[in-house]
Short mmCIF file of C-alpha atoms and ligand atoms in Angstrom, two decimals:
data_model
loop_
_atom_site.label_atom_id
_atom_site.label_comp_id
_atom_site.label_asym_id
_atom_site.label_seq_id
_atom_site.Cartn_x
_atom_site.Cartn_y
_atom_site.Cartn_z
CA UNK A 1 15.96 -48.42 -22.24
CA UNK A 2 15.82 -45.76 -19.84
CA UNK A 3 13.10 -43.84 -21.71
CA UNK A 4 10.91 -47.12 -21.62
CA UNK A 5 11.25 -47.52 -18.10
CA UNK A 6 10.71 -43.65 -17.08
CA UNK A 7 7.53 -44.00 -19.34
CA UNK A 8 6.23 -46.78 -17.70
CA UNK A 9 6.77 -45.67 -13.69
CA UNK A 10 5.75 -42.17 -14.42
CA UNK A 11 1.85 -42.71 -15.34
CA UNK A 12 1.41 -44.80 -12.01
CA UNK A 13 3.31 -42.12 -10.12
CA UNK A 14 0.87 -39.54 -11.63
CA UNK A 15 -2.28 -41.58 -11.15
CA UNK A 16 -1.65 -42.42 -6.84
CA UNK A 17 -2.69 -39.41 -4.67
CA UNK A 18 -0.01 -37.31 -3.44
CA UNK A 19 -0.06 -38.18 0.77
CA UNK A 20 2.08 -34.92 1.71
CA UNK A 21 3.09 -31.44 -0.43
CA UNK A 22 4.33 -27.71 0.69
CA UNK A 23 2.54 -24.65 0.18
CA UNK A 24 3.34 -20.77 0.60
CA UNK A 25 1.23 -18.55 2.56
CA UNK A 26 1.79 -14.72 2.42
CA UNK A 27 -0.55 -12.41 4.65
CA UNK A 28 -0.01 -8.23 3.39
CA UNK A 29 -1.91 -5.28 4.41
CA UNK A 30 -1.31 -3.56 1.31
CA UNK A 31 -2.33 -0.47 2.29
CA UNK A 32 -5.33 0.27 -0.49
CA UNK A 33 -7.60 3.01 1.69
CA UNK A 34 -8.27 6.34 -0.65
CA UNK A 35 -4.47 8.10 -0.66
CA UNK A 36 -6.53 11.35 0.16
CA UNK A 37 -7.66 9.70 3.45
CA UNK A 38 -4.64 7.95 4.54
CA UNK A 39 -0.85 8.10 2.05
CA UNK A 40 0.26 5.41 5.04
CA UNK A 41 3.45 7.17 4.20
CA UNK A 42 4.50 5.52 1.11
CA UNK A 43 5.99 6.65 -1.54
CA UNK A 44 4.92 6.87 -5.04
CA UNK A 45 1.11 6.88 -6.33
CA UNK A 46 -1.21 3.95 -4.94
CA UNK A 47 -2.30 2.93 -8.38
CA UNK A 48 1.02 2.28 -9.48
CA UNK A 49 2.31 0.85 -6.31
CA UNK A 50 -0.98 -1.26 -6.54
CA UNK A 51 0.14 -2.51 -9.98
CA UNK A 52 3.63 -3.53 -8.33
CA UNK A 53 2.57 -5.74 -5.84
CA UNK A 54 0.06 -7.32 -8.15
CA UNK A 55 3.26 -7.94 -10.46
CA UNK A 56 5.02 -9.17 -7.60
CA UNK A 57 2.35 -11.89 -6.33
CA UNK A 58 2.64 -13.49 -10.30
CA UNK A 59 6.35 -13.09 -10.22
CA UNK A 60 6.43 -15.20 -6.46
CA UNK A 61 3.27 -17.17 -7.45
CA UNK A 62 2.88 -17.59 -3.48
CA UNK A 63 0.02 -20.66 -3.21
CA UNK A 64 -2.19 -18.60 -0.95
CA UNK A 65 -2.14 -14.61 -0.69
CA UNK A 66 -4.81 -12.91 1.97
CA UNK A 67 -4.65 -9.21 1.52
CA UNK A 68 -6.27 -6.79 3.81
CA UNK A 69 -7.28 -2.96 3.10
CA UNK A 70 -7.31 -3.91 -0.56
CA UNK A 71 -10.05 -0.93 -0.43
CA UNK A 72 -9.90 1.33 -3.80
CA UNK A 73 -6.48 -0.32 -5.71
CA UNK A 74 -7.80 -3.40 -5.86
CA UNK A 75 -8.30 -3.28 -9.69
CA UNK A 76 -4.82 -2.16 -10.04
CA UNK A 77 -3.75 -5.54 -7.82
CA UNK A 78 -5.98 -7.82 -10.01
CA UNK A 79 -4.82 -5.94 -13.46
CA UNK A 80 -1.03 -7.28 -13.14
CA UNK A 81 -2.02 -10.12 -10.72
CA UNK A 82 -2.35 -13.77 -12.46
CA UNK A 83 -3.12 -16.02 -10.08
CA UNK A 84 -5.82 -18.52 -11.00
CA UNK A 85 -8.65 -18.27 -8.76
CA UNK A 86 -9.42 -15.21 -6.66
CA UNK A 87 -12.18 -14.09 -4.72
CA UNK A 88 -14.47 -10.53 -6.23
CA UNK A 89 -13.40 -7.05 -4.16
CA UNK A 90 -16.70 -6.65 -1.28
CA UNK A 91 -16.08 -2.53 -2.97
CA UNK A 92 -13.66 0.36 -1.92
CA UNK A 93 -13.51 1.94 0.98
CA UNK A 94 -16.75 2.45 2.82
CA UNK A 95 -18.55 -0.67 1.50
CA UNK A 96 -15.82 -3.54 1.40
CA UNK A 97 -14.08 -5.14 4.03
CA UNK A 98 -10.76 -4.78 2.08
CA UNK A 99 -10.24 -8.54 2.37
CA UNK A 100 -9.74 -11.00 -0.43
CA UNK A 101 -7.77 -13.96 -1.65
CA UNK A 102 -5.89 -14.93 -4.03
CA UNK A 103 -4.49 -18.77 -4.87
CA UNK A 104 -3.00 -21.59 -6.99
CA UNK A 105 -5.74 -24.04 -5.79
CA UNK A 106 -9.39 -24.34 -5.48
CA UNK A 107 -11.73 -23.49 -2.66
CA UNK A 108 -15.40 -24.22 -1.26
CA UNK A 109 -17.55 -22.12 1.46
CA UNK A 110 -16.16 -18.76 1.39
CA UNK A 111 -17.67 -16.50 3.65
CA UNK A 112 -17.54 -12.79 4.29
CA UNK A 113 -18.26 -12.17 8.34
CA UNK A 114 -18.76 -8.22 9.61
CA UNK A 115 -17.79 -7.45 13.08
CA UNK A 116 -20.07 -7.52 15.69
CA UNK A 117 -18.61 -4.28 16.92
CA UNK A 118 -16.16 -1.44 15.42
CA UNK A 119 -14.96 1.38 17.27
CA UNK A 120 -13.96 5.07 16.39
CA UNK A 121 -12.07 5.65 19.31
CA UNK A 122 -8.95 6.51 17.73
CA UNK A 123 -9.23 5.47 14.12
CA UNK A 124 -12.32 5.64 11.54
CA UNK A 125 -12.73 1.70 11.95
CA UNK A 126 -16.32 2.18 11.74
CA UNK A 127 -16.32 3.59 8.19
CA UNK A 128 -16.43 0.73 6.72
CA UNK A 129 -17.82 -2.97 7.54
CA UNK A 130 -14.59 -4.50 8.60
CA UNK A 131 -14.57 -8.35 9.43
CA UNK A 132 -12.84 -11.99 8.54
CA UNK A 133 -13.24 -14.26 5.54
CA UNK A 134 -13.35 -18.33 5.96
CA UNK A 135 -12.86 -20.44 2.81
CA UNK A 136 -12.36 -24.34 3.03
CA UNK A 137 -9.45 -24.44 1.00
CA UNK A 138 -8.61 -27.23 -1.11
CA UNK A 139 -4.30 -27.73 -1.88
CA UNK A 140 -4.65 -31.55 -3.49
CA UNK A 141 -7.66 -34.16 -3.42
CA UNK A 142 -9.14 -34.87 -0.02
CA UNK A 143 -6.73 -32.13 1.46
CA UNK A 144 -8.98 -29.39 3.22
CA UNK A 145 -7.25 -26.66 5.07
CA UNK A 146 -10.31 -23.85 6.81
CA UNK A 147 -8.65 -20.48 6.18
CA UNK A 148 -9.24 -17.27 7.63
CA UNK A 149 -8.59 -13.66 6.70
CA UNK A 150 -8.76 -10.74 9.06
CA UNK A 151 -8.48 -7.17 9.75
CA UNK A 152 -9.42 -6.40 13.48
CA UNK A 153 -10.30 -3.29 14.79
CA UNK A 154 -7.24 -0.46 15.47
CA UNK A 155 -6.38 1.33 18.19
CA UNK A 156 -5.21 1.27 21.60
CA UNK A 157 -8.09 3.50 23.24
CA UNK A 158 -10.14 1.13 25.62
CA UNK A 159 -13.39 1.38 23.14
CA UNK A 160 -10.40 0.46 20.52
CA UNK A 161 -9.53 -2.62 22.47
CA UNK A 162 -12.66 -3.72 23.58
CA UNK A 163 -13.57 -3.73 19.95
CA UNK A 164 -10.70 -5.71 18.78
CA UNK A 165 -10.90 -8.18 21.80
CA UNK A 166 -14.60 -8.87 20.63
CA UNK A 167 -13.08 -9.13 16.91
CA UNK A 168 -10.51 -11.94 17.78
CA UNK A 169 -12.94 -13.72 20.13
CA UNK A 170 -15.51 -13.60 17.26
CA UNK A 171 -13.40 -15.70 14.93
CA UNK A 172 -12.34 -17.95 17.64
CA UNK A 173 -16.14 -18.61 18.41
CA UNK A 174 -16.52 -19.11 14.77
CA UNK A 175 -13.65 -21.66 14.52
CA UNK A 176 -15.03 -23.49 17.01
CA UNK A 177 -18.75 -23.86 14.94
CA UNK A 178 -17.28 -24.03 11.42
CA UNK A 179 -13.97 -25.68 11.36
CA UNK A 180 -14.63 -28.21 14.05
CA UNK A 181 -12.32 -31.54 13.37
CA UNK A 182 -10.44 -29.07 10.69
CA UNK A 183 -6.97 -28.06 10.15
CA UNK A 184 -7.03 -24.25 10.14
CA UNK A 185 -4.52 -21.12 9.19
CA UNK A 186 -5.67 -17.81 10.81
CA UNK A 187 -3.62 -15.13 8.79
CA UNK A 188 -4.38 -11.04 9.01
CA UNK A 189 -4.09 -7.77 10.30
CA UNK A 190 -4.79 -8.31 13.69
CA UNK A 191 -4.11 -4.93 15.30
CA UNK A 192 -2.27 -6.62 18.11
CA UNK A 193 1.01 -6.79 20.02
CA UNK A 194 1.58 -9.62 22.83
CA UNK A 195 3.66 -7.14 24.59
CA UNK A 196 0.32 -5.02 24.87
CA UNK A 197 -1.01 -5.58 27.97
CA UNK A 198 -4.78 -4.89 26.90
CA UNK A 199 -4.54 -7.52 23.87
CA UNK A 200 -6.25 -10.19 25.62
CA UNK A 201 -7.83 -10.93 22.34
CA UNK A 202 -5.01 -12.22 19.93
CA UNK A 203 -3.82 -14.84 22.85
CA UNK A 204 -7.55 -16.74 22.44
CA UNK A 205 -6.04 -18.41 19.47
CA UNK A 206 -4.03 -20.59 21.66
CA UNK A 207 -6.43 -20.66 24.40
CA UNK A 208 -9.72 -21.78 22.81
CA UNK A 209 -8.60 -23.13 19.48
CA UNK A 210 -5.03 -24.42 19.99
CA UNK A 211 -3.89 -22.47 17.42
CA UNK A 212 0.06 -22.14 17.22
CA UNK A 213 1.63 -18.86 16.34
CA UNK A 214 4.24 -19.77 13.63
CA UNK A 215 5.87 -16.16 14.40
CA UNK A 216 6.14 -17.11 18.29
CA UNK A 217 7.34 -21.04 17.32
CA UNK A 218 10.06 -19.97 15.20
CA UNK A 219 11.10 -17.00 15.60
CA UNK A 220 10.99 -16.79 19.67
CA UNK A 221 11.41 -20.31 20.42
CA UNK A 222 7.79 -21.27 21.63
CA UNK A 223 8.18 -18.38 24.17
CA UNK A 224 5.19 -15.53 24.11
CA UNK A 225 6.19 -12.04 25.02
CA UNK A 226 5.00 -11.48 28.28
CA UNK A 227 1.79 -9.24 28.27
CA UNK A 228 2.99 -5.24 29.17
CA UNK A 229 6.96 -5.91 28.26
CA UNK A 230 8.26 -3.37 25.77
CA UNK A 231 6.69 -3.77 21.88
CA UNK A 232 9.38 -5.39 20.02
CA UNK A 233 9.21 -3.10 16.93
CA UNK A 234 9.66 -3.64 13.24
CA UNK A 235 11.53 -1.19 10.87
CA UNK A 236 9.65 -1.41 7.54
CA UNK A 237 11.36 -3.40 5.52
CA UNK A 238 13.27 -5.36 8.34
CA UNK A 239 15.67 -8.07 7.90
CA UNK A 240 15.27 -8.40 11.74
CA UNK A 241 12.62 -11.95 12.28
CA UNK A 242 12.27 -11.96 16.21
CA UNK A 243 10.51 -7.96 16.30
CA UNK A 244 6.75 -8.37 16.51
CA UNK A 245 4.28 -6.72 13.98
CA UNK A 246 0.09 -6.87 13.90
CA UNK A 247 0.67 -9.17 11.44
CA UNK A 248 0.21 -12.68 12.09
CA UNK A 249 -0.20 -16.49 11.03
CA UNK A 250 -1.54 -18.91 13.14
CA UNK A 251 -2.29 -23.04 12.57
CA UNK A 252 -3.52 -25.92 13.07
CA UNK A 253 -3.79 -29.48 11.74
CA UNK A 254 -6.42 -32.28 12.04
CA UNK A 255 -6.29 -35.92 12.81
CA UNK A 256 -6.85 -36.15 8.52
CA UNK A 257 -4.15 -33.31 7.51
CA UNK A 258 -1.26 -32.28 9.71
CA UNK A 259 0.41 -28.78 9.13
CA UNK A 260 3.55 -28.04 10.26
CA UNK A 261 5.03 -24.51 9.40
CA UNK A 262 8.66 -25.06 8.36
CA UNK A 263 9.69 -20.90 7.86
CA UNK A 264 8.09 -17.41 9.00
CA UNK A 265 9.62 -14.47 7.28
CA UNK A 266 9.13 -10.63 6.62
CA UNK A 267 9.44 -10.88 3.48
CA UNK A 268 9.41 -7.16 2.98
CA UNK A 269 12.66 -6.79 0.81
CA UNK A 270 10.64 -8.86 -1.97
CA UNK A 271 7.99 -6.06 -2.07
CA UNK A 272 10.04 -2.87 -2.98
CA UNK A 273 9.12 -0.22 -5.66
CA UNK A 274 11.33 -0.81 -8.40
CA UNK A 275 10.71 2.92 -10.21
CA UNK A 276 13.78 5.10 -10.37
CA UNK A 277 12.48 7.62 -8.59
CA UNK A 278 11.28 5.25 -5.97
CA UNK A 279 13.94 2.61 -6.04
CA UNK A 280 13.68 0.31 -2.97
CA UNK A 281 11.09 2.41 -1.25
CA UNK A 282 8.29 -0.08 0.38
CA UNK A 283 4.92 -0.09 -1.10
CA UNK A 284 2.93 -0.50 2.00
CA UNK A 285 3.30 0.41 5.42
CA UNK A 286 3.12 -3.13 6.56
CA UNK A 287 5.70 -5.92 6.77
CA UNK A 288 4.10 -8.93 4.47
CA UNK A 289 4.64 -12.38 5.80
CA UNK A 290 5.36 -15.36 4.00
CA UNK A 291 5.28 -19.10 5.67
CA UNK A 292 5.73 -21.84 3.99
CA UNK A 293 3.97 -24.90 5.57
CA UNK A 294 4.53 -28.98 5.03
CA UNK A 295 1.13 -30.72 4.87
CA UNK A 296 1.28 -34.82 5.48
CA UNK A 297 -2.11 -37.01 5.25
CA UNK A 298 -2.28 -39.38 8.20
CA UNK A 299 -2.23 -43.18 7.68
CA UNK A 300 -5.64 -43.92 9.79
CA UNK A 301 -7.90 -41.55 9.02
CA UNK A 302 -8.64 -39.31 5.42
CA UNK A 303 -11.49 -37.31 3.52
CA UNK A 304 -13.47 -37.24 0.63
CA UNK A 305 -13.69 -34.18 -1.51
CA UNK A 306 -16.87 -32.15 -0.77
CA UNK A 307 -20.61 -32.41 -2.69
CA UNK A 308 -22.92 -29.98 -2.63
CA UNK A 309 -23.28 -26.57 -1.72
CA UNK A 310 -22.18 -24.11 1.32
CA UNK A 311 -25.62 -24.02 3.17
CA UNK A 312 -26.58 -25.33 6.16
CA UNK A 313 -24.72 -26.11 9.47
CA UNK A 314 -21.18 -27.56 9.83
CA UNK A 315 -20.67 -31.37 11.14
CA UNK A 316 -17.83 -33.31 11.58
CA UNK A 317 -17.47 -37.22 13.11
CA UNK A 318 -14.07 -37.03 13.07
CA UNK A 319 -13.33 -35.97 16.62
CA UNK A 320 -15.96 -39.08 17.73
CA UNK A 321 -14.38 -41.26 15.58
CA UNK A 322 -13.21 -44.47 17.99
CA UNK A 323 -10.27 -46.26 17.21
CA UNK A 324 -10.00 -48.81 15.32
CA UNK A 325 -13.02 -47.82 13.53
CA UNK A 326 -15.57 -50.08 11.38
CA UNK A 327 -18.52 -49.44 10.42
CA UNK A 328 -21.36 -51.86 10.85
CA UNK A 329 -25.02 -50.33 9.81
CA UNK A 330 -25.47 -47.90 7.09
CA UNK A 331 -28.86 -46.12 7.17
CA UNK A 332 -30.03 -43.25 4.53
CA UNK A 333 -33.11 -41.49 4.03
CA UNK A 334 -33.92 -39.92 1.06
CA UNK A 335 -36.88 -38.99 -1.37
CA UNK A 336 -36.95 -35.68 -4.07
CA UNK A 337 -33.35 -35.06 -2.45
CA UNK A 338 -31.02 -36.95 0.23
CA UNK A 339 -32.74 -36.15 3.27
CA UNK A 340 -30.62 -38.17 5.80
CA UNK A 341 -26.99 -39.99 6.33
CA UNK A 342 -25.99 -42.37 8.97
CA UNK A 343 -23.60 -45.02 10.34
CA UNK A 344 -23.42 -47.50 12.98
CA UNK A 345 -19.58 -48.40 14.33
CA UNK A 346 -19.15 -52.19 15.43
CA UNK A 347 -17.91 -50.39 18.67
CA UNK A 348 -21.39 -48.68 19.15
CA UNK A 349 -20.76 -45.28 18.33
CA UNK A 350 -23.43 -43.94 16.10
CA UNK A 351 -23.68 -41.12 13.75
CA UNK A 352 -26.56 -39.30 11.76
CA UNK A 353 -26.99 -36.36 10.15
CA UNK A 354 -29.42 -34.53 8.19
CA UNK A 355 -33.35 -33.92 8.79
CA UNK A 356 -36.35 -36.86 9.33
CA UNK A 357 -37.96 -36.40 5.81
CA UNK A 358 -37.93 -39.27 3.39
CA UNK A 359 -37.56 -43.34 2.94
CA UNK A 360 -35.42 -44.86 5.20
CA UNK A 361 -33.34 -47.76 3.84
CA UNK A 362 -30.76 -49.61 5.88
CA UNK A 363 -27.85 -51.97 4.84
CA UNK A 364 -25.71 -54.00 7.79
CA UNK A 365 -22.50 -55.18 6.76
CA UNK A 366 -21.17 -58.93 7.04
CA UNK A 367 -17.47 -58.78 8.63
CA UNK A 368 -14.37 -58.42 6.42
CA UNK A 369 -17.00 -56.58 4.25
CA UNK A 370 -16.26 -52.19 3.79
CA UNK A 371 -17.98 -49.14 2.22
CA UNK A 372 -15.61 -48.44 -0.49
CA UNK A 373 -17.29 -46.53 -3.14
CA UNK A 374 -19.50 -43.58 -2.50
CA UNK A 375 -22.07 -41.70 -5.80
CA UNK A 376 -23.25 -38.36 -4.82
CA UNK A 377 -25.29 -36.54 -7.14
CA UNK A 378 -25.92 -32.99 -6.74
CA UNK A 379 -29.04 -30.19 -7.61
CA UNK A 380 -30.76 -26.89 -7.02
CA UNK A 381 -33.25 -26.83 -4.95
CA UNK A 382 -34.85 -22.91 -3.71
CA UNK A 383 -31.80 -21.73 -5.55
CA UNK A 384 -29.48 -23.43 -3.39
CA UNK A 385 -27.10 -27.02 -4.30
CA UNK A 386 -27.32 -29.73 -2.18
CA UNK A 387 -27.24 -33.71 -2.63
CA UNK A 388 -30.14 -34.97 -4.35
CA UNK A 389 -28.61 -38.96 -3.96
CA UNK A 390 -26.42 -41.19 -2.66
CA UNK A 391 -25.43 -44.73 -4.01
CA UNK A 392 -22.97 -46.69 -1.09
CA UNK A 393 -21.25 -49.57 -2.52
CA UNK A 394 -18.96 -52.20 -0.63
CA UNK A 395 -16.56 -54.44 -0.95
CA UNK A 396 -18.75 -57.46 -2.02
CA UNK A 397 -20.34 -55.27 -4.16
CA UNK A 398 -23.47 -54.71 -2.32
CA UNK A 399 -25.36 -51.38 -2.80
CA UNK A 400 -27.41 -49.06 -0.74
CA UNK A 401 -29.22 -46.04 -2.18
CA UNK A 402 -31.37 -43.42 -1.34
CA UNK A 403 -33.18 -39.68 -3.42
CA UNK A 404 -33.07 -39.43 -6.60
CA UNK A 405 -29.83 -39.03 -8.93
CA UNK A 406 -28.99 -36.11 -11.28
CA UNK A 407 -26.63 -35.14 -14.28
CA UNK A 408 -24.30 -33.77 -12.01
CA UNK A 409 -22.65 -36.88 -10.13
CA UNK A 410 -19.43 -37.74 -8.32
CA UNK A 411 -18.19 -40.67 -7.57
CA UNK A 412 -15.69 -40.79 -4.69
CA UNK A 413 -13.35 -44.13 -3.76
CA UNK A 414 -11.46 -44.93 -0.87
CA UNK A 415 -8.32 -44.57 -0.55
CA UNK A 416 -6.74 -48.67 -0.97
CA UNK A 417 -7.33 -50.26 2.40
CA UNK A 418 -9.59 -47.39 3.77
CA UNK A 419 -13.28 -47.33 4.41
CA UNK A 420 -15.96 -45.37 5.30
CA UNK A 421 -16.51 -44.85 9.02
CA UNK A 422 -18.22 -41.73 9.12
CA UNK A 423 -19.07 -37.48 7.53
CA UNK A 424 -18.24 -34.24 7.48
CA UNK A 425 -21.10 -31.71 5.73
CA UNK A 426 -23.28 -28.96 6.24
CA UNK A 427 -26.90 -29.59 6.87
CA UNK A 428 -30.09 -28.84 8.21
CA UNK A 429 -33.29 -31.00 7.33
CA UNK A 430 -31.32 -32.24 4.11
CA UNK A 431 -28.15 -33.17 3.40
CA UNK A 432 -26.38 -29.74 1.81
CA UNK A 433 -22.49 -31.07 2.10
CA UNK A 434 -21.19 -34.26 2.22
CA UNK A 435 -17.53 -35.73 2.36
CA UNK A 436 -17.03 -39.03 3.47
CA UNK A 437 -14.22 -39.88 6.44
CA UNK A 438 -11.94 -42.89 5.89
CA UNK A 439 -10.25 -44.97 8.32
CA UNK A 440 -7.66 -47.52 7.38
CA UNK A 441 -9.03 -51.51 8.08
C1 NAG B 501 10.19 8.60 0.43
O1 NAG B 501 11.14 9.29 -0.33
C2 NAG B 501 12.02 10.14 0.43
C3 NAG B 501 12.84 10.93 -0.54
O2 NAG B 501 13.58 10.05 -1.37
C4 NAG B 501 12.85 9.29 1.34
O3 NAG B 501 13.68 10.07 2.14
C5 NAG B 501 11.91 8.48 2.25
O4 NAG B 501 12.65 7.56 3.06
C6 NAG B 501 10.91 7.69 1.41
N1 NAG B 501 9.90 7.10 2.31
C7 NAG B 501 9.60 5.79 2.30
C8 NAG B 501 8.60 5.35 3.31
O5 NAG B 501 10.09 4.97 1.52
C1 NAG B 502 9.47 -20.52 0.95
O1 NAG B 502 9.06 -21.04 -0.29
C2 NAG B 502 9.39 -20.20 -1.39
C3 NAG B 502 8.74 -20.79 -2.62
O2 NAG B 502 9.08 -22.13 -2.77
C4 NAG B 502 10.90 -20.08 -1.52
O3 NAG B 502 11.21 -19.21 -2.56
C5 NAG B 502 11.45 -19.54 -0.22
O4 NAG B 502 12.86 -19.55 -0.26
C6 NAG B 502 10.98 -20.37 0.97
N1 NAG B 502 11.39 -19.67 2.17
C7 NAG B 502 12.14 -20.20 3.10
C8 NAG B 502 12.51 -19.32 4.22
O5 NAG B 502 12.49 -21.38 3.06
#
């Protein structure tokens, strides 16, 4: 009897979108430059010590892993390493950035970014084309989280500082033109100490982007060290959680995906050489740090998954999204390709996006009547994917299309008792990325 029963509930429990789910973040500098230019004082050779953390992110299976100076081991990380998607090395020392990825789950848009300025003040930071990453990563269906990766100029000369200032306010800018409306995790080697007074940089975060520290929120309470107090060391591996490394992990949520960070931990003692000679030694000079975050869907407003290609310019309605949203006119252009989306909101509020090119076709809505269904195909076009069509239909099964439809086609549904009320996409005179925002009727 039971086994009936169980066999019954469990498809339908598989089937319904999961609305909230956890996932592990771990941020390690794992300290990959050429042992003959830097040993970072660790025992043992790199290679093998490369080959042991590798072992150790399978064994852990952390959901997301951002390295930094993963310069000339990197093969070594990737040979024991079995996670299922991971982004290629940028090259060793002198042509990479030392940054990649490594994750359980999906992604779209990733993006290597150089620094603007490097300085050789006190370190070689200049030798090789240092910068951040940016992926839109993708944890469960209509769950986007923007994450960043960074290594930020060293050094505590003023050149050194200036540098890094102009580092941390370069991903800030960049937050603020590519993950506007987004949740987003900043995690990295960011060179800086709050207790320094000259590390203006690291505290735009809060400033510009309302990023939260997860360090600072649970470890010290909420409260910031106060710029030019004494630096709140680390021993390598600690145990101690409330000493401050370069190391950080900083968050935010949207009004579709909330992100709360339930633990921050040095989880150094987890990354120790396990060779005789060796035993317990660390394997990098830097503390790793693992959080493990809650993410929770919000009942009034959700996303599509994402068609099309990473070209283009980033848009988002969902900070001009009124409440109470419903949408009223829906308007597309299209020809060859989809050239143009928009929508009207019963309250006025108007969005379009996209270039002037192609047939415009329009469909107003009768009331009680939603855009439920949404069929996006995709193509090449100049070597790059964007949408080629678009099919809306509603809830009284009236359809509006526009540019012509391919093999490759998705068909995305609202969630039950959503609608469509307005985008999120990259574009510039065509429509590159789509997604479609949802609000509850
Ligand atoms: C390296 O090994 C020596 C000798 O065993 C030991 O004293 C030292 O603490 C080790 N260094 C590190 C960073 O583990
Ligand atoms: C974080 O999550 C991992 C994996 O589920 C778990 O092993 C670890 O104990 C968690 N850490 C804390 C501090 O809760």
């Amino acid at each position: 009897m039971k086994t009936i029963l169980l066999s019954v509930i469990l498809p339908a429990l598989a089937s319904a979108a999961a609305t909230n789910g956890k996932f592990t973040a771990l941020s390690f500098n794992v300290a990959g430059l050429p042992s003959i230019l830097q040993s970072n004082d660790v025992n043992g050779t790199k290679t093998d010590n490369a080959n042991l953390i590798g072992t150790y992110f399978s064994e852990y299976g952390y959901d997301i892993i951002n390295m930094q100076e993963d310069f000339n081991y990197h093969a070594y990380i990737y040979e024991t390493d079995t996670h299922a998607y991971r982004t290629a090395t940028s090259g060793g020392a002198a042509f990479g950035s030392g940054l990649n990825t490594i994750s359980n789950y999906n992604w779209v848009d990733f993006t290597r970014v150089k620094w603007n300025i490097c300085s050789d003040a006190s370190s070689a930071d200049c030798l090789t084309p240092k910068g951040f990453t940016f992926m839109r990563w993708n944890p469960a269906d209509g769950v986007y989280v923007d994450f960043y990766n960074l290594h930020a100029d060293a050094g505590i000369e003023d050149e050194d500082e200036a540098a890094r200032n102009s580092n941390l306010q370069q991903v800030a800018d960049y937050i603020d033109t590519w993950s506007t409306g987004n949740a987003v995790v900043v995690m990295g080697d960011t060179n800086s100490r709050y207790t320094r007074a000259k590390d203006t940089g690291i505290r735009v975060f809060k400033s510009q982007n309302s990023l939260a520290d997860t360090w600072v929120d649970l470890e010290k309470d909420g409260v910031y060290p106060t710029a030019g107090a004494d630096a709140l060391v680390c021993e390598n591996p600690t145990s101690v959680q409330t000493c401050e490394t370069v190391d950080k992990v900083l968050y935010r949520g949207s009004s579709v995906v909330s992100l709360e960070a339930d633990s921050f931990v040095y989880d150094s003692a987890k990354f120790t050489n396990t060779d005789p000679e060796y035993l317990g030694d660390i394997l990098s000079d830097h503390n790793p740090i693992l959080v493990n975050f809650t993410w929770s869907l919000s009942s009034s407003l959700r996303q599509s998954q994402f068609s099309g290609g990473p070209h283009g310019t980033w848009f988002n309605d969902l900070p001009s999204i009124p409440s109470s949203p419903a949408a009223s006119v829906i308007t597309f252009s299209g020809a060859e390709r989809l050239d143009a989306v928009a929508l009207e909101l019963k309250d006025g509020t108007s969005f379009s996006h996209g270039g002037t090119g192609g047939t415009k076709v329009s469909l107003t809505l009768a009331s009680g009547e939603y855009w439920t269904e949404t069929k996006l195909c995709t193509g090449k076009h100049n070597k790059h994917t964007r949408n080629f069509y678009i099919k809306a239909t509603t809830s009284t099964g009236k359809t509006l299309e526009a540019g012509t439809s391919t093999d490759d086609c998705q068909t995305f549904t609202a969630p039950d008792g959503f609608a469509v009320v307005g985008f999120m996409g990259q574009d510039a005179d065509e429509i590159d990325q789509l997604a479609l925002v949802y609000a509850a009727y």
